[in-house]
Structures are given as C-alpha cells and as structure tokens.
XYZ file of C-alpha atoms in Angstrom:
403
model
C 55.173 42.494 -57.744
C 52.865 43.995 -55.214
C 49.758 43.319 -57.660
C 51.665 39.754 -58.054
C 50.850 39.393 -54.430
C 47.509 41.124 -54.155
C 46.496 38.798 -56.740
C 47.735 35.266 -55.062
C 45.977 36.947 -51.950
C 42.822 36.940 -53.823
C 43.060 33.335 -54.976
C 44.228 31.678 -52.028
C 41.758 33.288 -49.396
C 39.031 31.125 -50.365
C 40.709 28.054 -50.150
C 41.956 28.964 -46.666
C 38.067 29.675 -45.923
C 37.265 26.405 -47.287
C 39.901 24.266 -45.384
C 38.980 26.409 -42.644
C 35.345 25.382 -42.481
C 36.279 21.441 -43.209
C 38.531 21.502 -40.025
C 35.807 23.082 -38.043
C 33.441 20.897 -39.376
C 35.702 17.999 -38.563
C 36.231 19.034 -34.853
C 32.415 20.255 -34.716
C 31.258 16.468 -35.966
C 33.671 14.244 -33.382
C 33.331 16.904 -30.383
C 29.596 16.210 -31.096
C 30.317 12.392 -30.749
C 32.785 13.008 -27.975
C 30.100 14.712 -25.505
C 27.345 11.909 -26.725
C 29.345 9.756 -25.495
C 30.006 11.540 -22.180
C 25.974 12.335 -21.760
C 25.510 8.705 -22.636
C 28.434 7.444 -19.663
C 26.333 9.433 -17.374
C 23.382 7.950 -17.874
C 24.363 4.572 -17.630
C 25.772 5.132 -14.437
C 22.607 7.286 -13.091
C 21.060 3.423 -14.088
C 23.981 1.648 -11.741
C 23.721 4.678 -9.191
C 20.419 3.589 -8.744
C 20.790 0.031 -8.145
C 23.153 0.664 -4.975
C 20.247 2.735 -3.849
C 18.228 -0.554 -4.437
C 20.703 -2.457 -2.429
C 20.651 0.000 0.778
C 16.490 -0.090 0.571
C 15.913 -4.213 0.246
C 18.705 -4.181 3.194
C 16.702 -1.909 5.473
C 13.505 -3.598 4.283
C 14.988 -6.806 5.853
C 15.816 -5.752 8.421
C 12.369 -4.116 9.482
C 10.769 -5.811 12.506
C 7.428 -7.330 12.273
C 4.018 -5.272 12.686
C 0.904 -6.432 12.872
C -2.372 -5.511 13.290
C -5.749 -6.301 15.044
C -9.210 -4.856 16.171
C -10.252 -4.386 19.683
C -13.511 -5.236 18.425
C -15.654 -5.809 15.764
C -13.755 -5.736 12.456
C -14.568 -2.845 10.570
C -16.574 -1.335 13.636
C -13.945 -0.629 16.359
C -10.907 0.710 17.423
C -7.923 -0.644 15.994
C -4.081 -0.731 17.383
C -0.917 -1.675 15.139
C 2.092 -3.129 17.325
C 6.095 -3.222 15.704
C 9.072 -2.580 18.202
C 8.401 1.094 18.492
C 5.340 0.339 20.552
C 1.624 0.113 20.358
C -0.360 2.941 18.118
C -4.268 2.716 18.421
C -6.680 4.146 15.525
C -10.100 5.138 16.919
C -11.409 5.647 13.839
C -14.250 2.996 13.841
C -14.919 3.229 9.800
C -11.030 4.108 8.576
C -12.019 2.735 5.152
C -14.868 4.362 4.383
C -17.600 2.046 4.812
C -19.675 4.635 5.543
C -21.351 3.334 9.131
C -23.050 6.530 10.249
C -22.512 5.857 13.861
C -22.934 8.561 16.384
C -20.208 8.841 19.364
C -17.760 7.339 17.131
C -15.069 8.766 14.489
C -16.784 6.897 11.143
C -17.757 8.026 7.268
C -20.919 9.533 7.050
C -23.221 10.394 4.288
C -25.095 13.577 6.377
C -22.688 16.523 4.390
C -24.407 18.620 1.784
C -23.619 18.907 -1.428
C -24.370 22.956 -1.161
C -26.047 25.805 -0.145
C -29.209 26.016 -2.443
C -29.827 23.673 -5.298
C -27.513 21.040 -5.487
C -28.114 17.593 -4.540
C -25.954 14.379 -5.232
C -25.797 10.996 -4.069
C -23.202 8.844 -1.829
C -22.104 5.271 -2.356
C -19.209 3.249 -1.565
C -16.137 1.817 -3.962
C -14.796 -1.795 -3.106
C -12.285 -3.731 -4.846
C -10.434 -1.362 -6.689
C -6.670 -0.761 -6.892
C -6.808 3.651 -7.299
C -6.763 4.086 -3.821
C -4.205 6.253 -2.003
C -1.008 5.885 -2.812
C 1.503 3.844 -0.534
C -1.422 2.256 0.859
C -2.619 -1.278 0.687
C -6.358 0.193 0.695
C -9.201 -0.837 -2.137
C -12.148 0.757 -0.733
C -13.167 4.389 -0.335
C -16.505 6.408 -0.111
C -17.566 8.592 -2.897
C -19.983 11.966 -3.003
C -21.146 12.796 -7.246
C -22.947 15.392 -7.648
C -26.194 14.904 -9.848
C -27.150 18.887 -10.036
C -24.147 21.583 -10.283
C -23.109 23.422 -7.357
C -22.121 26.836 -8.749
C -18.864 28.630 -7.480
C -20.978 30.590 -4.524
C -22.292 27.157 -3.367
C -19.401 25.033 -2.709
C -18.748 25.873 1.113
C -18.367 22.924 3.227
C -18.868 20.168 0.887
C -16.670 17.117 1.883
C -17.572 14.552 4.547
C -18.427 14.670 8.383
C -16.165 12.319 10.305
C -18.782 11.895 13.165
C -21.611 13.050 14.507
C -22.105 16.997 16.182
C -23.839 17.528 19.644
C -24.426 15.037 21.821
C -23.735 12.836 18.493
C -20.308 13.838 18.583
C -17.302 11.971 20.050
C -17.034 12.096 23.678
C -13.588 13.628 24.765
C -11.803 15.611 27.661
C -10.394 19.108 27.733
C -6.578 18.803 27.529
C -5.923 15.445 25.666
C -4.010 15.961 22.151
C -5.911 14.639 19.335
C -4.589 13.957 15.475
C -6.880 12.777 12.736
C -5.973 12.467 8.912
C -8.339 11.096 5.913
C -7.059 11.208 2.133
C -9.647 13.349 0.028
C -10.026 13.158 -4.379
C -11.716 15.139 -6.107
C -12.999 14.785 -10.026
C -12.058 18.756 -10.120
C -9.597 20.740 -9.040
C -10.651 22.598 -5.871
C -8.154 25.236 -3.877
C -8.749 24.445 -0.290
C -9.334 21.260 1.154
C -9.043 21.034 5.115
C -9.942 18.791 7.836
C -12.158 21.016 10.570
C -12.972 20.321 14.716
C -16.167 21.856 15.872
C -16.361 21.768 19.721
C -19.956 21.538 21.594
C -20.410 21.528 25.947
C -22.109 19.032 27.752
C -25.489 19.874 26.558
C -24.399 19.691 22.968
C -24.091 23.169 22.171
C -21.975 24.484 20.274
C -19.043 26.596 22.085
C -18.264 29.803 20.868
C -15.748 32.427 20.986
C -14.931 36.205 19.767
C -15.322 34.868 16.113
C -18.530 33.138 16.587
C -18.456 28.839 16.589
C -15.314 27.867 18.040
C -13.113 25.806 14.820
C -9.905 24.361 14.602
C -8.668 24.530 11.354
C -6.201 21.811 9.187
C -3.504 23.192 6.856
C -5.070 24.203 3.546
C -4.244 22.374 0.481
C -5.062 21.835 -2.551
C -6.716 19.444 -4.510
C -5.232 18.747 -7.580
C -8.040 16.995 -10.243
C -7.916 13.340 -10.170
C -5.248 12.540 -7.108
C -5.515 11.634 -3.617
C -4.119 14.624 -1.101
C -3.881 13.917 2.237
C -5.185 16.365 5.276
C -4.504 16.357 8.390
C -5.199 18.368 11.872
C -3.721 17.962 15.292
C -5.916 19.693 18.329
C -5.870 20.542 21.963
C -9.401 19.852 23.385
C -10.058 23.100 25.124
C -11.777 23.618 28.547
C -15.516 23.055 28.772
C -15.405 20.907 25.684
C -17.395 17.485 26.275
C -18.154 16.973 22.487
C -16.017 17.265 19.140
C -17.166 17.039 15.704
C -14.859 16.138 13.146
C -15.131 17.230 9.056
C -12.830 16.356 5.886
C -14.423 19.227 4.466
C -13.649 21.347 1.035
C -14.305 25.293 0.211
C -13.285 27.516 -2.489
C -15.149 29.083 -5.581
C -14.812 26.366 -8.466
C -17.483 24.452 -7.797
C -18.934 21.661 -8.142
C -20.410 20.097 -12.544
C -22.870 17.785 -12.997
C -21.643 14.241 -12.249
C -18.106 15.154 -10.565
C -17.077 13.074 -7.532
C -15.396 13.636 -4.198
C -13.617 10.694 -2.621
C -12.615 9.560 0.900
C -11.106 6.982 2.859
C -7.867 6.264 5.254
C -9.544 8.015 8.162
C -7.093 8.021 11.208
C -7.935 9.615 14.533
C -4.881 9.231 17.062
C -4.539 10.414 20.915
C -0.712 11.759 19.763
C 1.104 15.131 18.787
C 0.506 13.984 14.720
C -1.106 11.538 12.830
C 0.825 8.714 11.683
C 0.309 6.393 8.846
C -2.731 5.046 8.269
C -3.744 1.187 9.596
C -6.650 -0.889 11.048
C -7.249 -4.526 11.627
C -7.120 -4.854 8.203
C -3.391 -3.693 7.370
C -1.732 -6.628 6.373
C 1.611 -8.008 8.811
C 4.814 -6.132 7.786
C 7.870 -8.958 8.101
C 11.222 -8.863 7.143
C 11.934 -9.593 3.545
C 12.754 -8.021 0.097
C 10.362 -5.788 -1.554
C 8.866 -5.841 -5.335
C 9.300 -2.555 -6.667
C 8.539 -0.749 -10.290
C 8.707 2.505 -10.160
C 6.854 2.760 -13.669
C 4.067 1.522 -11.767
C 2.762 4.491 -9.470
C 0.698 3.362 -6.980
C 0.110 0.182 -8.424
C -0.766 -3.065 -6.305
C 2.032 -5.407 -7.735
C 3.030 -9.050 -6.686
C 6.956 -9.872 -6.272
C 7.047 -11.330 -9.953
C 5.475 -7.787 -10.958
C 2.361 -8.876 -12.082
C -0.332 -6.169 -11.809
C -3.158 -9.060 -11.198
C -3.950 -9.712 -7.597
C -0.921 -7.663 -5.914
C -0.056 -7.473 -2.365
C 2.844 -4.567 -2.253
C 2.528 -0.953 -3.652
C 4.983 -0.646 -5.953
C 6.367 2.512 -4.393
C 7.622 0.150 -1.003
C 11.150 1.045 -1.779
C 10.204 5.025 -1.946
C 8.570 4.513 1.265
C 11.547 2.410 3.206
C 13.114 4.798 6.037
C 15.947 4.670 3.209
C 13.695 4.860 0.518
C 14.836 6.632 -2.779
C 13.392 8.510 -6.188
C 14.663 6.976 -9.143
C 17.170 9.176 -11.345
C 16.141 11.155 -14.583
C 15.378 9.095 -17.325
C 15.844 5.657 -15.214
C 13.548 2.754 -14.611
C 14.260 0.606 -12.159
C 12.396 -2.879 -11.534
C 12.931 -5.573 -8.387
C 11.839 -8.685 -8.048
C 12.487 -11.062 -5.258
C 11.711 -14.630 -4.679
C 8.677 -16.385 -3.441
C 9.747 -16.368 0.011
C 11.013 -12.866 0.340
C 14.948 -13.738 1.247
C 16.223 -12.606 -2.113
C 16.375 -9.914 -4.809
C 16.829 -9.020 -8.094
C 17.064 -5.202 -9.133
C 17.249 -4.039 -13.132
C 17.865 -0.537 -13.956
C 16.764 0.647 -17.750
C 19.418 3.563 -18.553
C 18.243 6.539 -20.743
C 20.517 4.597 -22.992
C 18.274 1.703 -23.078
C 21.056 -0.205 -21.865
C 19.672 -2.415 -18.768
C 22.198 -3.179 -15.980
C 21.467 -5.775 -12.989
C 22.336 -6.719 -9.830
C 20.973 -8.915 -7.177
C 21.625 -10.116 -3.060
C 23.826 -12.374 -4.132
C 26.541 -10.009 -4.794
C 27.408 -5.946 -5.203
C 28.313 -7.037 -8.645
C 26.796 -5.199 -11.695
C 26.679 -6.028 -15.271
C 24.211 -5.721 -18.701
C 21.861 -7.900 -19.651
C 22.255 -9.252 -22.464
C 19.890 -10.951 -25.411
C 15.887 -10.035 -26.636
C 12.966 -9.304 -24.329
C 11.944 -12.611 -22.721
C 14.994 -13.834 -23.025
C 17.547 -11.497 -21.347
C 20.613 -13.410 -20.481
C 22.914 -12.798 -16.818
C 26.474 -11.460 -17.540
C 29.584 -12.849 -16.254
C 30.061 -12.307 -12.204
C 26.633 -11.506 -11.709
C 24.524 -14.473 -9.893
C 20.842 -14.488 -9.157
C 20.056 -15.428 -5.292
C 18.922 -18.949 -4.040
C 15.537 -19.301 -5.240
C 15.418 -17.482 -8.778
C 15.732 -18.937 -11.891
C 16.831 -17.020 -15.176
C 13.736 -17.994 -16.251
C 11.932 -16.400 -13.001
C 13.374 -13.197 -13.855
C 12.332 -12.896 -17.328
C 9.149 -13.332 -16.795
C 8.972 -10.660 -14.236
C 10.379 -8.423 -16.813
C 8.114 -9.234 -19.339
C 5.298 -8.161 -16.578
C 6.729 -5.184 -15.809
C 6.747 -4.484 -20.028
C 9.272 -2.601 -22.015
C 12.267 -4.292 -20.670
C-alpha cells in the first residue's frame, strides 16, 4: 500500500503542475487585459481632463481686457508704451526687434561686439519674415552674428551684442532710478553662460570703477542650450556718480565659437521697473477678448484659428501662456479652434488611446468623435458654437494633421 501511494504520488504530481500552470496562465492572460484596460481608462480621461483645462483657459482668455500698443515716435525708432487695465508700461528700447540701428544715447541692436580676442572675425545681418522667433512671441525678425573664422575655447569672452553705446555714447540716466532690460539670445552651439551686463561711465564718459576694477552689474547666468531661444534678463540700481550706462547681451564660457555658427538676438526690453516684463513695441498686435487657437503639437508655431500654419496670427502656445494657462497631459494632444470672430470654441483632445474626445462653448458636454480623418462626425449632446460648421472643424483638424 504505501508504494501504492508513492506511486499515484508520482503520477499525479505532474498533472497538478500542469493544471497549475494553465490556471496561472489563465489569471496571468485576463489580469493582463484587466490592467490594459485600466491604463487605457486613464488615459482617456487624462484626454477629457484636459479639455476642462481648455474650458477654464478660452474662459479667462475672454475675459482678458483689451491692450494695445503704440510708439511715442517713430515706428521702429522710439520708445514704445503698451496700455491694458493694469496701467501704462513704456519700452525704451528704440530697436526691440533687432533692426540693428546703431544709435548712440539710445537702448538699440548694434553690430560694434567682437567676435573674439585674436583671430576671429564674422559678419552681422538681420532675419525678417520668419516664424523661429522666440517662443510665445508674435516676433519674425531678429539680428544674427556667424562667425566666418573659429573662435577657439580661450577666445570666446564677451561675444554677444552691445545694447547701446559706452561713454558719452551710452544712455543717459540718473543715480537711483531702477532699471530692467531683457533680450532673448540663440545660439547655433551650446554655450554655458549667457548674461546680460551694465557697465557704468561718469559724466566725462569714463568708466567708474571700484575694488574689482570696472564697475559691472551682472544678469543671472544661463545657459544656452544649441538651437533655442533663452531669455536673460538684469534689473539695476543706477549708482551715485553714474551719468552713463552701457548695456550688453553678452556670452562667455570655453566652447567656442566653429566656422559658420550663429548667435541670435531680438525682443530687447529696457523698463524703468523692479523686473522686466513681457516683451512689446508699437508693433505688438491689440490683445481683445476672444477664444484662442491652440495646438500644442505645434511649439512655437504662428497658427491661424482654423490651425493653418500659413500666415498665422496666434502662437500656438496662447493657452500655456493664459494667467490659467496649462501643459497638456502625458501622451495627450490637444487642438482648439474657434470661429472667425473669436466668440466660440472648439477643443479636441487625442488620448494615448487614439481615441479623440471633444467639447466646445456651447456646452461642458464631452463625447468621441466618431468616423475617418476629414470626416470626423459630432456625438450625441455635444453641439458646436454659433458660427462653426462640422465641416469648419474638420478642416481644422486636417491642418493640424494626424487627427
């Protein structure tokens, strides 16, 4: 009997194993569809999280007062104020765009910088028309340094642009008042410290020195990443016996400078407040109520409210920069559209699903999409507002691609 029972041990063991492994396999295979399906529930409401955070931006971009701007001059050669109902803010930057006017007394783009200590040399000219400007701004024109002989890495001191003249050239200005000034730098390279500098000089235009030798205030140090806009910024005291200031966008460090690598510059703001603001001049379009076009695929994109790339007016970060802007979530696109006169919206989020969910001002109500690309259909309950036509919003999906 007891090797009766070893022996039935021995046979049925292995089935046990078996069956065993089946059942785990079993639970393994629909706990792996039961948590897809949980992962896949989260996403899609990440995708209708985000169009809420659609609804609170479009309602604070309505509800924005009107700004506008205008010279207090010549256009592109004078001060420049931008009114809203905060107030009045006033540029003195003479040349915020960079078109490079080389005026003394006056905070303007200049092409009198270096391009290093010994052999380098390099040329200046000036961008128009294009749409890789800085981010968030509405600006298409920028001045650019190349370099047509290397600068090697013990050359590269003080190599961006001078804001204004030095001396007696500089930018008359009394001890005491609070200055801010800010200017968007790019370079082709990667370079460690980018900074924007104040050199003081006295009545006589000399330059004003203390323990350390010439008397600088010195920016925040940042970097600048290869290829993107960074923006610096200083904020000064004049101090006693100052009648002159010099101002400089300038870059250091030890990487550099190759054959045929650029440095770029524009948005130059120079404010008599505790920090600068945003950048403006006579040129910055009116800000008035109404919805905003928005694809946050896009990046810093100029896009028009049917999301067209071609001739754009808004950025198509203006919901990120709303005082209740927002970031999309992981692995969601989100797209608005609005309609012609800027009363109305229509948001669609893309989940990580692929799944695409709407909703528009008409209502807080959400639903899919439904049918093909260029030919997405509106789901029960969910109405598009006065203005927009099914139609209308297809074909800003198909501009925005991949929806």
């Amino acid at each position: 009997m007891p090797r009766f029972l070893r022996h039935d041990r021995a046979a049925t063991d292995p089935i046990l194993v078996i069956a065993a492994i089946a059942v785990s396999l079993v639970l393994l295979v629909g706990g792996s569809f039961a948590v897809a399906s949980v992962l896949n529930n989260a996403r899609d409401l990440n995708a209708k999280a985000d169009l809420d955070r659609v609804a609170t931006a479009e309602s604070t971009a309505t509800a924005e007062s009107t700004g506008t701007a205008a010279w207090k001059g010549t256009a592109g050669a004078s001060a420049s104020t931008w009114t809203d109902s905060a107030g009045t803010r006033t540029n003195y930057a003479t040349d915020p765009r960079a078109l490079r006017q080389n005026a003394n007394g006056q905070f303007v783009w200049m092409n009198s910088r270096w391009f290093g200590s010994t052999v380098p040399t390099g040329t200046y000219s000036n961008i128009t028309g294009a749409l890789d400007g800085p981010p968030n701004t509405d600006i298409t024109t920028y001045i650019r340094k190349q370099w047509t002989a290397a600068a090697g890495t013990n050359q590269t001191g003080n190599t961006g642009f001078s804001l204004s003249g030095g001396g007696t050239n500089g930018v008359a200005v009394t001890p005491g008042q609070t200055w801010s000034f800010a200017a968007s730098l790019r370079a082709s390279t990667t370079h460690s410290r980018g900074q924007m500098k104040v050199q003081y000089y006295d009545a006589a235009g000399n330059s004003i020195t203390d323990a350390d030798g010439i008397l600088l205030d010195r920016g925040d140090v940042t970097a600048l990443p290869a290829g993107a806009w960074v923006r610096e910024s200083i904020s000064v005291t004049v101090p006693a016996g100052v009648a002159f200031l010099a101002l400089y966008a300038d870059v250091d460090g030890n990487e550099g400078w190759p054959v045929g690598s650029t440095l770029d510059g524009t948005a130059l703001v120079a404010e008599r407040a505790p920090v600068a603001g945003s950048i403006f001049d006579g040129w910055t379009p009116p800000t008035t109520p109404g919805a905003r076009p928005y694809d946050s695929s896009a990046g810093s994109s100029l896009i028009s409210r049917t999301l067209s790339t071609a001739n754009g007016t808004d950025a198509a970060t203006g919901l990120q920069r709303s005082s209740t802007g927002f970031t999309p979530a992981d692995g969601v696109r989100t797209v608005v559209t609005t309609t012609s006169d800027s009363t109305g919206w229509a948001a669609v989020a893309q989940s990580a699903t692929g799944r695409l969910f709407i909703r528009s001002s008409a209502s807080a109500a959400v639903g899919e999409l439904g049918g093909a690309t260029g030919s997405r259909s509106l789901p029960a309950g969910v109405q598009l507002p006065t203005g927009m036509t099914v139609a209308d919003l297809n074909q800003a999906l198909t501009n925005a691609r991949g929806l």
